[in-house]
């Protein structure tokens, strides 16, 4: 079974033990969530984060990265940076994007 973010989930016929294969297709989607304050300009924050994601050399240009408003709560607004990377970059890219966003 292939998930929407291109992970391959294998469900065998015998004892059920789910295995998620992160490298089978070569590319995988990463989602990085960040919270901004209610007083932060949403459009400006999305623009800065989108530039930051697109500038990361490990992020693939196609499909294009996006920044989405994923939730609004009492503490602020949650933005999700969504990008596609090679399977080998699945672990380091989210850490790099979080750090770059914190420094922006």
PDB file of N, CA and C in Angstrom:
ATOM      1  N   UNK A   1       0.857  -1.165   0.000  1.00  0.00           N
ATOM      2  CA  UNK A   1       0.000   0.000   0.000  1.00  0.00           C
ATOM      3  C   UNK A   1       0.905   1.231   0.000  1.00  0.00           C
ATOM      4  N   UNK A   2       0.651   2.166  -0.893  1.00  0.00           N
ATOM      5  CA  UNK A   2       1.430   3.397  -0.960  1.00  0.00           C
ATOM      6  C   UNK A   2       0.617   4.524  -0.317  1.00  0.00           C
ATOM      7  N   UNK A   3       1.228   5.242   0.620  1.00  0.00           N
ATOM      8  CA  UNK A   3       0.562   6.357   1.281  1.00  0.00           C
ATOM      9  C   UNK A   3       0.657   7.599   0.404  1.00  0.00           C
ATOM     10  N   UNK A   4      -0.069   8.640   0.760  1.00  0.00           N
ATOM     11  CA  UNK A   4      -0.062   9.876  -0.024  1.00  0.00           C
ATOM     12  C   UNK A   4       1.293  10.562  -0.048  1.00  0.00           C
ATOM     13  N   UNK A   5       2.122  10.328   0.972  1.00  0.00           N
ATOM     14  CA  UNK A   5       3.447  10.945   0.990  1.00  0.00           C
ATOM     15  C   UNK A   5       4.524  10.005   0.454  1.00  0.00           C
ATOM     16  N   UNK A   6       4.109   9.001  -0.328  1.00  0.00           N
ATOM     17  CA  UNK A   6       4.987   8.103  -1.077  1.00  0.00           C
ATOM     18  C   UNK A   6       5.731   7.094  -0.217  1.00  0.00           C
ATOM     19  N   UNK A   7       5.207   6.781   0.949  1.00  0.00           N
ATOM     20  CA  UNK A   7       5.776   5.712   1.765  1.00  0.00           C
ATOM     21  C   UNK A   7       5.117   4.403   1.355  1.00  0.00           C
ATOM     22  N   UNK A   8       5.897   3.348   1.263  1.00  0.00           N
ATOM     23  CA  UNK A   8       5.370   2.030   0.931  1.00  0.00           C
ATOM     24  C   UNK A   8       5.145   1.271   2.234  1.00  0.00           C
ATOM     25  N   UNK A   9       3.902   0.914   2.517  1.00  0.00           N
ATOM     26  CA  UNK A   9       3.550   0.160   3.711  1.00  0.00           C
ATOM     27  C   UNK A   9       3.222  -1.262   3.270  1.00  0.00           C
ATOM     28  N   UNK A  10       3.946  -2.230   3.815  1.00  0.00           N
ATOM     29  CA  UNK A  10       3.768  -3.628   3.443  1.00  0.00           C
ATOM     30  C   UNK A  10       2.980  -4.335   4.539  1.00  0.00           C
ATOM     31  N   UNK A  11       1.879  -4.959   4.160  1.00  0.00           N
ATOM     32  CA  UNK A  11       1.059  -5.721   5.094  1.00  0.00           C
ATOM     33  C   UNK A  11       1.040  -7.168   4.593  1.00  0.00           C
ATOM     34  N   UNK A  12       1.763  -8.076   5.262  1.00  0.00           N
ATOM     35  CA  UNK A  12       1.835  -9.468   4.800  1.00  0.00           C
ATOM     36  C   UNK A  12       0.544 -10.227   5.090  1.00  0.00           C
ATOM     37  N   UNK A  13       0.414 -11.387   4.458  1.00  0.00           N
ATOM     38  CA  UNK A  13      -0.777 -12.221   4.642  1.00  0.00           C
ATOM     39  C   UNK A  13      -0.769 -12.975   5.968  1.00  0.00           C
ATOM     40  N   UNK A  14       0.401 -13.248   6.512  1.00  0.00           N
ATOM     41  CA  UNK A  14       0.478 -13.999   7.765  1.00  0.00           C
ATOM     42  C   UNK A  14       0.409 -13.033   8.942  1.00  0.00           C
ATOM     43  N   UNK A  15       1.218 -13.275   9.958  1.00  0.00           N
ATOM     44  CA  UNK A  15       1.220 -12.387  11.124  1.00  0.00           C
ATOM     45  C   UNK A  15       1.416 -10.955  10.664  1.00  0.00           C
ATOM     46  N   UNK A  16       0.589 -10.077  11.152  1.00  0.00           N
ATOM     47  CA  UNK A  16       0.633  -8.689  10.709  1.00  0.00           C
ATOM     48  C   UNK A  16       1.750  -7.946  11.428  1.00  0.00           C
ATOM     49  N   UNK A  17       2.706  -7.513  10.648  1.00  0.00           N
ATOM     50  CA  UNK A  17       3.792  -6.672  11.128  1.00  0.00           C
ATOM     51  C   UNK A  17       4.031  -5.651  10.023  1.00  0.00           C
ATOM     52  N   UNK A  18       3.598  -4.437  10.246  1.00  0.00           N
ATOM     53  CA  UNK A  18       3.675  -3.408   9.212  1.00  0.00           C
ATOM     54  C   UNK A  18       5.102  -2.898   9.096  1.00  0.00           C
ATOM     55  N   UNK A  19       5.586  -2.846   7.863  1.00  0.00           N
ATOM     56  CA  UNK A  19       6.905  -2.310   7.563  1.00  0.00           C
ATOM     57  C   UNK A  19       6.729  -1.139   6.616  1.00  0.00           C
ATOM     58  N   UNK A  20       7.260   0.018   6.975  1.00  0.00           N
ATOM     59  CA  UNK A  20       7.198   1.186   6.110  1.00  0.00           C
ATOM     60  C   UNK A  20       8.539   1.360   5.428  1.00  0.00           C
ATOM     61  N   UNK A  21       8.543   1.254   4.105  1.00  0.00           N
ATOM     62  CA  UNK A  21       9.764   1.381   3.321  1.00  0.00           C
ATOM     63  C   UNK A  21       9.887   2.824   2.846  1.00  0.00           C
ATOM     64  N   UNK A  22      10.876   3.549   3.382  1.00  0.00           N
ATOM     65  CA  UNK A  22      11.041   4.957   3.051  1.00  0.00           C
ATOM     66  C   UNK A  22      11.850   5.189   1.785  1.00  0.00           C
ATOM     67  N   UNK A  23      12.519   4.189   1.277  1.00  0.00           N
ATOM     68  CA  UNK A  23      13.404   4.406   0.133  1.00  0.00           C
ATOM     69  C   UNK A  23      12.970   3.669  -1.129  1.00  0.00           C
ATOM     70  N   UNK A  24      11.902   2.929  -1.089  1.00  0.00           N
ATOM     71  CA  UNK A  24      11.492   2.087  -2.207  1.00  0.00           C
ATOM     72  C   UNK A  24      11.235   2.885  -3.484  1.00  0.00           C
ATOM     73  N   UNK A  25      10.655   4.048  -3.396  1.00  0.00           N
ATOM     74  CA  UNK A  25      10.333   4.844  -4.576  1.00  0.00           C
ATOM     75  C   UNK A  25      11.393   5.887  -4.907  1.00  0.00           C
ATOM     76  N   UNK A  26      12.334   6.109  -4.025  1.00  0.00           N
ATOM     77  CA  UNK A  26      13.384   7.086  -4.285  1.00  0.00           C
ATOM     78  C   UNK A  26      13.081   8.480  -3.785  1.00  0.00           C
ATOM     79  N   UNK A  27      11.811   8.876  -3.718  1.00  0.00           N
ATOM     80  CA  UNK A  27      11.454  10.196  -3.189  1.00  0.00           C
ATOM     81  C   UNK A  27      10.390  10.035  -2.111  1.00  0.00           C
ATOM     82  N   UNK A  28      10.367  10.996  -1.204  1.00  0.00           N
ATOM     83  CA  UNK A  28       9.416  10.946  -0.093  1.00  0.00           C
ATOM     84  C   UNK A  28       9.096  12.369   0.341  1.00  0.00           C
ATOM     85  N   UNK A  29       7.896  12.568   0.855  1.00  0.00           N
ATOM     86  CA  UNK A  29       7.480  13.896   1.293  1.00  0.00           C
ATOM     87  C   UNK A  29       7.848  14.105   2.755  1.00  0.00           C
ATOM     88  N   UNK A  30       8.366  15.291   3.057  1.00  0.00           N
ATOM     89  CA  UNK A  30       8.614  15.672   4.446  1.00  0.00           C
ATOM     90  C   UNK A  30       7.678  16.821   4.803  1.00  0.00           C
ATOM     91  N   UNK A  31       7.147  16.783   6.002  1.00  0.00           N
ATOM     92  CA  UNK A  31       6.296  17.839   6.541  1.00  0.00           C
ATOM     93  C   UNK A  31       6.953  18.370   7.800  1.00  0.00           C
ATOM     94  N   UNK A  32       7.159  19.678   7.844  1.00  0.00           N
ATOM     95  CA  UNK A  32       7.788  20.308   9.002  1.00  0.00           C
ATOM     96  C   UNK A  32       6.826  21.367   9.525  1.00  0.00           C
ATOM     97  N   UNK A  33       6.329  21.175  10.750  1.00  0.00           N
ATOM     98  CA  UNK A  33       5.362  22.091  11.348  1.00  0.00           C
ATOM     99  C   UNK A  33       6.069  23.101  12.247  1.00  0.00           C
ATOM    100  N   UNK A  34       5.606  24.340  12.172  1.00  0.00           N
ATOM    101  CA  UNK A  34       6.120  25.427  13.012  1.00  0.00           C
ATOM    102  C   UNK A  34       4.950  26.258  13.507  1.00  0.00           C
ATOM    103  N   UNK A  35       5.068  26.819  14.699  1.00  0.00           N
ATOM    104  CA  UNK A  35       4.026  27.687  15.243  1.00  0.00           C
ATOM    105  C   UNK A  35       4.498  29.133  15.192  1.00  0.00           C
ATOM    106  N   UNK A  36       3.615  30.026  14.729  1.00  0.00           N
ATOM    107  CA  UNK A  36       3.888  31.461  14.760  1.00  0.00           C
ATOM    108  C   UNK A  36       2.814  32.120  15.616  1.00  0.00           C
ATOM    109  N   UNK A  37       3.126  33.284  16.143  1.00  0.00           N
ATOM    110  CA  UNK A  37       2.178  33.989  16.990  1.00  0.00           C
ATOM    111  C   UNK A  37       1.016  34.556  16.200  1.00  0.00           C
ATOM    112  N   UNK A  38      -0.084  34.821  16.884  1.00  0.00           N
ATOM    113  CA  UNK A  38      -1.257  35.402  16.233  1.00  0.00           C
ATOM    114  C   UNK A  38      -0.945  36.758  15.618  1.00  0.00           C
ATOM    115  N   UNK A  39      -0.001  37.492  16.198  1.00  0.00           N
ATOM    116  CA  UNK A  39       0.318  38.824  15.693  1.00  0.00           C
ATOM    117  C   UNK A  39       1.291  38.810  14.512  1.00  0.00           C
ATOM    118  N   UNK A  40       1.811  37.646  14.139  1.00  0.00           N
ATOM    119  CA  UNK A  40       2.733  37.530  13.012  1.00  0.00           C
ATOM    120  C   UNK A  40       1.947  37.550  11.703  1.00  0.00           C
ATOM    121  N   UNK A  41       2.420  38.341  10.745  1.00  0.00           N
ATOM    122  CA  UNK A  41       1.778  38.437   9.435  1.00  0.00           C
ATOM    123  C   UNK A  41       1.855  37.083   8.723  1.00  0.00           C
ATOM    124  N   UNK A  42       0.707  36.490   8.458  1.00  0.00           N
ATOM    125  CA  UNK A  42       0.642  35.145   7.885  1.00  0.00           C
ATOM    126  C   UNK A  42       1.270  35.090   6.497  1.00  0.00           C
ATOM    127  N   UNK A  43       0.914  36.033   5.632  1.00  0.00           N
ATOM    128  CA  UNK A  43       1.463  36.014   4.264  1.00  0.00           C
ATOM    129  C   UNK A  43       2.975  36.169   4.273  1.00  0.00           C
ATOM    130  N   UNK A  44       3.471  37.085   5.085  1.00  0.00           N
ATOM    131  CA  UNK A  44       4.922  37.306   5.152  1.00  0.00           C
ATOM    132  C   UNK A  44       5.635  36.055   5.664  1.00  0.00           C
ATOM    133  N   UNK A  45       5.078  35.429   6.698  1.00  0.00           N
ATOM    134  CA  UNK A  45       5.687  34.217   7.254  1.00  0.00           C
ATOM    135  C   UNK A  45       5.698  33.099   6.219  1.00  0.00           C
ATOM    136  N   UNK A  46       4.583  32.917   5.501  1.00  0.00           N
ATOM    137  CA  UNK A  46       4.527  31.882   4.474  1.00  0.00           C
ATOM    138  C   UNK A  46       5.538  32.153   3.363  1.00  0.00           C
ATOM    139  N   UNK A  47       5.678  33.413   2.960  1.00  0.00           N
ATOM    140  CA  UNK A  47       6.640  33.769   1.908  1.00  0.00           C
ATOM    141  C   UNK A  47       8.071  33.461   2.335  1.00  0.00           C
ATOM    142  N   UNK A  48       8.429  33.849   3.564  1.00  0.00           N
ATOM    143  CA  UNK A  48       9.787  33.598   4.069  1.00  0.00           C
ATOM    144  C   UNK A  48      10.064  32.099   4.127  1.00  0.00           C
ATOM    145  N   UNK A  49       9.111  31.335   4.661  1.00  0.00           N
ATOM    146  CA  UNK A  49       9.311  29.888   4.778  1.00  0.00           C
ATOM    147  C   UNK A  49       9.384  29.212   3.412  1.00  0.00           C
ATOM    148  N   UNK A  50       8.581  29.666   2.467  1.00  0.00           N
ATOM    149  CA  UNK A  50       8.622  29.072   1.133  1.00  0.00           C
ATOM    150  C   UNK A  50       9.970  29.331   0.461  1.00  0.00           C
ATOM    151  N   UNK A  51      10.500  30.544   0.606  1.00  0.00           N
ATOM    152  CA  UNK A  51      11.828  30.849   0.060  1.00  0.00           C
ATOM    153  C   UNK A  51      12.886  29.973   0.720  1.00  0.00           C
ATOM    154  N   UNK A  52      12.772  29.808   2.017  1.00  0.00           N
ATOM    155  CA  UNK A  52      13.717  28.990   2.772  1.00  0.00           C
ATOM    156  C   UNK A  52      13.689  27.532   2.299  1.00  0.00           C
ATOM    157  N   UNK A  53      12.494  26.973   2.125  1.00  0.00           N
ATOM    158  CA  UNK A  53      12.368  25.582   1.679  1.00  0.00           C
ATOM    159  C   UNK A  53      12.913  25.432   0.265  1.00  0.00           C
ATOM    160  N   UNK A  54      12.533  26.331  -0.620  1.00  0.00           N
ATOM    161  CA  UNK A  54      12.962  26.236  -2.017  1.00  0.00           C
ATOM    162  C   UNK A  54      14.475  26.382  -2.161  1.00  0.00           C
ATOM    163  N   UNK A  55      15.108  27.102  -1.245  1.00  0.00           N
ATOM    164  CA  UNK A  55      16.557  27.320  -1.317  1.00  0.00           C
ATOM    165  C   UNK A  55      17.363  26.130  -0.803  1.00  0.00           C
ATOM    166  N   UNK A  56      16.724  25.206  -0.104  1.00  0.00           N
ATOM    167  CA  UNK A  56      17.447  24.049   0.421  1.00  0.00           C
ATOM    168  C   UNK A  56      17.833  23.134  -0.743  1.00  0.00           C
ATOM    169  N   UNK A  57      19.121  22.841  -0.914  1.00  0.00           N
ATOM    170  CA  UNK A  57      19.558  22.055  -2.069  1.00  0.00           C
ATOM    171  C   UNK A  57      19.041  20.614  -2.091  1.00  0.00           C
ATOM    172  N   UNK A  58      18.584  20.107  -0.970  1.00  0.00           N
ATOM    173  CA  UNK A  58      18.069  18.733  -0.926  1.00  0.00           C
ATOM    174  C   UNK A  58      16.589  18.639  -1.289  1.00  0.00           C
ATOM    175  N   UNK A  59      15.902  19.783  -1.320  1.00  0.00           N
ATOM    176  CA  UNK A  59      14.480  19.797  -1.660  1.00  0.00           C
ATOM    177  C   UNK A  59      14.332  19.728  -3.177  1.00  0.00           C
ATOM    178  N   UNK A  60      13.505  18.807  -3.635  1.00  0.00           N
ATOM    179  CA  UNK A  60      13.283  18.638  -5.067  1.00  0.00           C
ATOM    180  C   UNK A  60      12.346  19.729  -5.590  1.00  0.00           C
ATOM    181  N   UNK A  61      12.591  20.223  -6.806  1.00  0.00           N
ATOM    182  CA  UNK A  61      11.747  21.287  -7.350  1.00  0.00           C
ATOM    183  C   UNK A  61      10.371  20.809  -7.820  1.00  0.00           C
ATOM    184  N   UNK A  62      10.234  19.498  -8.050  1.00  0.00           N
ATOM    185  CA  UNK A  62       8.975  18.982  -8.557  1.00  0.00           C
ATOM    186  C   UNK A  62       8.623  17.691  -7.820  1.00  0.00           C
ATOM    187  N   UNK A  63       7.488  17.624  -7.170  1.00  0.00           N
ATOM    188  CA  UNK A  63       6.491  18.669  -6.999  1.00  0.00           C
ATOM    189  C   UNK A  63       7.041  19.834  -6.172  1.00  0.00           C
ATOM    190  N   UNK A  64       6.556  21.008  -6.486  1.00  0.00           N
ATOM    191  CA  UNK A  64       7.043  22.221  -5.831  1.00  0.00           C
ATOM    192  C   UNK A  64       6.713  22.208  -4.342  1.00  0.00           C
ATOM    193  N   UNK A  65       7.628  22.719  -3.514  1.00  0.00           N
ATOM    194  CA  UNK A  65       7.332  22.817  -2.078  1.00  0.00           C
ATOM    195  C   UNK A  65       6.200  23.813  -1.824  1.00  0.00           C
ATOM    196  N   UNK A  66       5.507  23.615  -0.717  1.00  0.00           N
ATOM    197  CA  UNK A  66       4.414  24.505  -0.325  1.00  0.00           C
ATOM    198  C   UNK A  66       4.504  24.780   1.170  1.00  0.00           C
ATOM    199  N   UNK A  67       3.870  25.865   1.592  1.00  0.00           N
ATOM    200  CA  UNK A  67       3.718  26.179   3.016  1.00  0.00           C
ATOM    201  C   UNK A  67       2.227  26.345   3.258  1.00  0.00           C
ATOM    202  N   UNK A  68       1.698  25.565   4.186  1.00  0.00           N
ATOM    203  CA  UNK A  68       0.260  25.517   4.442  1.00  0.00           C
ATOM    204  C   UNK A  68      -0.062  25.954   5.861  1.00  0.00           C
ATOM    205  N   UNK A  69      -1.183  26.631   6.024  1.00  0.00           N
ATOM    206  CA  UNK A  69      -1.709  26.914   7.361  1.00  0.00           C
ATOM    207  C   UNK A  69      -2.430  25.649   7.802  1.00  0.00           C
ATOM    208  N   UNK A  70      -1.871  24.955   8.791  1.00  0.00           N
ATOM    209  CA  UNK A  70      -2.426  23.661   9.173  1.00  0.00           C
ATOM    210  C   UNK A  70      -3.345  23.713  10.387  1.00  0.00           C
ATOM    211  N   UNK A  71      -3.199  24.750  11.223  1.00  0.00           N
ATOM    212  CA  UNK A  71      -4.066  24.842  12.401  1.00  0.00           C
ATOM    213  C   UNK A  71      -3.955  26.232  13.011  1.00  0.00           C
ATOM    214  N   UNK A  72      -5.037  26.660  13.648  1.00  0.00           N
ATOM    215  CA  UNK A  72      -5.054  27.893  14.434  1.00  0.00           C
ATOM    216  C   UNK A  72      -5.623  27.518  15.794  1.00  0.00           C
ATOM    217  N   UNK A  73      -4.876  27.864  16.851  1.00  0.00           N
ATOM    218  CA  UNK A  73      -5.362  27.567  18.193  1.00  0.00           C
ATOM    219  C   UNK A  73      -5.055  28.748  19.107  1.00  0.00           C
ATOM    220  N   UNK A  74      -5.276  28.578  20.382  1.00  0.00           N
ATOM    221  CA  UNK A  74      -5.085  29.665  21.341  1.00  0.00           C
ATOM    222  C   UNK A  74      -3.639  30.142  21.410  1.00  0.00           C
ATOM    223  N   UNK A  75      -2.688  29.277  21.067  1.00  0.00           N
ATOM    224  CA  UNK A  75      -1.271  29.632  21.164  1.00  0.00           C
ATOM    225  C   UNK A  75      -0.716  30.289  19.906  1.00  0.00           C
ATOM    226  N   UNK A  76      -1.414  30.154  18.794  1.00  0.00           N
ATOM    227  CA  UNK A  76      -0.918  30.760  17.558  1.00  0.00           C
ATOM    228  C   UNK A  76      -1.392  30.010  16.330  1.00  0.00           C
ATOM    229  N   UNK A  77      -0.630  30.195  15.237  1.00  0.00           N
ATOM    230  CA  UNK A  77      -0.958  29.581  13.951  1.00  0.00           C
ATOM    231  C   UNK A  77       0.129  28.568  13.609  1.00  0.00           C
ATOM    232  N   UNK A  78      -0.288  27.367  13.217  1.00  0.00           N
ATOM    233  CA  UNK A  78       0.658  26.328  12.819  1.00  0.00           C
ATOM    234  C   UNK A  78       0.809  26.345  11.307  1.00  0.00           C
ATOM    235  N   UNK A  79       2.041  26.474  10.860  1.00  0.00           N
ATOM    236  CA  UNK A  79       2.351  26.400   9.441  1.00  0.00           C
ATOM    237  C   UNK A  79       3.094  25.099   9.187  1.00  0.00           C
ATOM    238  N   UNK A  80       2.835  24.475   8.056  1.00  0.00           N
ATOM    239  CA  UNK A  80       3.528  23.251   7.678  1.00  0.00           C
ATOM    240  C   UNK A  80       4.274  23.482   6.378  1.00  0.00           C
ATOM    241  N   UNK A  81       5.597  23.296   6.435  1.00  0.00           N
ATOM    242  CA  UNK A  81       6.414  23.313   5.227  1.00  0.00           C
ATOM    243  C   UNK A  81       6.366  21.901   4.669  1.00  0.00           C
ATOM    244  N   UNK A  82       5.949  21.760   3.426  1.00  0.00           N
ATOM    245  CA  UNK A  82       5.817  20.438   2.795  1.00  0.00           C
ATOM    246  C   UNK A  82       6.691  20.415   1.550  1.00  0.00           C
ATOM    247  N   UNK A  83       7.591  19.428   1.496  1.00  0.00           N
ATOM    248  CA  UNK A  83       8.513  19.330   0.368  1.00  0.00           C
ATOM    249  C   UNK A  83       8.830  17.871   0.084  1.00  0.00           C
ATOM    250  N   UNK A  84       9.284  17.615  -1.130  1.00  0.00           N
ATOM    251  CA  UNK A  84       9.693  16.274  -1.537  1.00  0.00           C
ATOM    252  C   UNK A  84      11.204  16.216  -1.596  1.00  0.00           C
ATOM    253  N   UNK A  85      11.760  15.111  -1.100  1.00  0.00           N
ATOM    254  CA  UNK A  85      13.213  14.916  -1.053  1.00  0.00           C
ATOM    255  C   UNK A  85      13.540  13.485  -1.482  1.00  0.00           C
ATOM    256  N   UNK A  86      14.814  13.236  -1.752  1.00  0.00           N
ATOM    257  CA  UNK A  86      15.271  11.862  -1.985  1.00  0.00           C
ATOM    258  C   UNK A  86      15.179  11.106  -0.662  1.00  0.00           C
ATOM    259  N   UNK A  87      15.005   9.803  -0.742  1.00  0.00           N
ATOM    260  CA  UNK A  87      14.877   8.988   0.467  1.00  0.00           C
ATOM    261  C   UNK A  87      16.024   9.164   1.435  1.00  0.00           C
ATOM    262  N   UNK A  88      17.241   9.341   0.922  1.00  0.00           N
ATOM    263  CA  UNK A  88      18.415   9.525   1.783  1.00  0.00           C
ATOM    264  C   UNK A  88      18.363  10.824   2.582  1.00  0.00           C
ATOM    265  N   UNK A  89      17.570  11.792   2.125  1.00  0.00           N
ATOM    266  CA  UNK A  89      17.493  13.098   2.787  1.00  0.00           C
ATOM    267  C   UNK A  89      16.306  13.218   3.734  1.00  0.00           C
ATOM    268  N   UNK A  90      15.552  12.136   3.908  1.00  0.00           N
ATOM    269  CA  UNK A  90      14.334  12.167   4.716  1.00  0.00           C
ATOM    270  C   UNK A  90      14.594  12.573   6.166  1.00  0.00           C
ATOM    271  N   UNK A  91      15.700  12.148   6.740  1.00  0.00           N
ATOM    272  CA  UNK A  91      16.004  12.469   8.140  1.00  0.00           C
ATOM    273  C   UNK A  91      16.638  13.854   8.287  1.00  0.00           C
ATOM    274  N   UNK A  92      17.695  14.205   7.544  1.00  0.00           N
ATOM    275  CA  UNK A  92      18.364  15.480   7.801  1.00  0.00           C
ATOM    276  C   UNK A  92      17.591  16.727   7.365  1.00  0.00           C
ATOM    277  N   UNK A  93      16.779  16.634   6.326  1.00  0.00           N
ATOM    278  CA  UNK A  93      16.122  17.838   5.807  1.00  0.00           C
ATOM    279  C   UNK A  93      15.179  18.484   6.821  1.00  0.00           C
ATOM    280  N   UNK A  94      14.296  17.763   7.506  1.00  0.00           N
ATOM    281  CA  UNK A  94      13.429  18.433   8.481  1.00  0.00           C
ATOM    282  C   UNK A  94      14.206  19.167   9.580  1.00  0.00           C
ATOM    283  N   UNK A  95      15.304  18.572  10.044  1.00  0.00           N
ATOM    284  CA  UNK A  95      16.116  19.245  11.064  1.00  0.00           C
ATOM    285  C   UNK A  95      16.703  20.537  10.509  1.00  0.00           C
ATOM    286  N   UNK A  96      17.213  20.482   9.287  1.00  0.00           N
ATOM    287  CA  UNK A  96      17.801  21.670   8.660  1.00  0.00           C
ATOM    288  C   UNK A  96      16.746  22.751   8.453  1.00  0.00           C
ATOM    289  N   UNK A  97      15.563  22.378   7.991  1.00  0.00           N
ATOM    290  CA  UNK A  97      14.511  23.368   7.752  1.00  0.00           C
ATOM    291  C   UNK A  97      14.049  24.020   9.048  1.00  0.00           C
ATOM    292  N   UNK A  98      13.917  23.232  10.122  1.00  0.00           N
ATOM    293  CA  UNK A  98      13.526  23.814  11.416  1.00  0.00           C
ATOM    294  C   UNK A  98      14.558  24.829  11.892  1.00  0.00           C
ATOM    295  N   UNK A  99      15.833  24.470  11.776  1.00  0.00           N
ATOM    296  CA  UNK A  99      16.889  25.375  12.228  1.00  0.00           C
ATOM    297  C   UNK A  99      16.921  26.641  11.375  1.00  0.00           C
ATOM    298  N   UNK A 100      16.827  26.491  10.064  1.00  0.00           N
ATOM    299  CA  UNK A 100      16.838  27.656   9.180  1.00  0.00           C
ATOM    300  C   UNK A 100      15.643  28.561   9.466  1.00  0.00           C
ATOM    301  N   UNK A 101      14.485  27.973   9.741  1.00  0.00           N
ATOM    302  CA  UNK A 101      13.298  28.767  10.056  1.00  0.00           C
ATOM    303  C   UNK A 101      13.478  29.512  11.373  1.00  0.00           C
ATOM    304  N   UNK A 102      14.082  28.873  12.352  1.00  0.00           N
ATOM    305  CA  UNK A 102      14.308  29.526  13.647  1.00  0.00           C
ATOM    306  C   UNK A 102      15.280  30.694  13.520  1.00  0.00           C
ATOM    307  N   UNK A 103      16.197  30.599  12.577  1.00  0.00           N
ATOM    308  CA  UNK A 103      17.181  31.668  12.375  1.00  0.00           C
ATOM    309  C   UNK A 103      16.668  32.784  11.472  1.00  0.00           C
ATOM    310  N   UNK A 104      15.564  32.537  10.756  1.00  0.00           N
ATOM    311  CA  UNK A 104      15.042  33.524   9.788  1.00  0.00           C
ATOM    312  C   UNK A 104      14.364  34.685  10.490  1.00  0.00           C
TER     313      UNK A 104
END
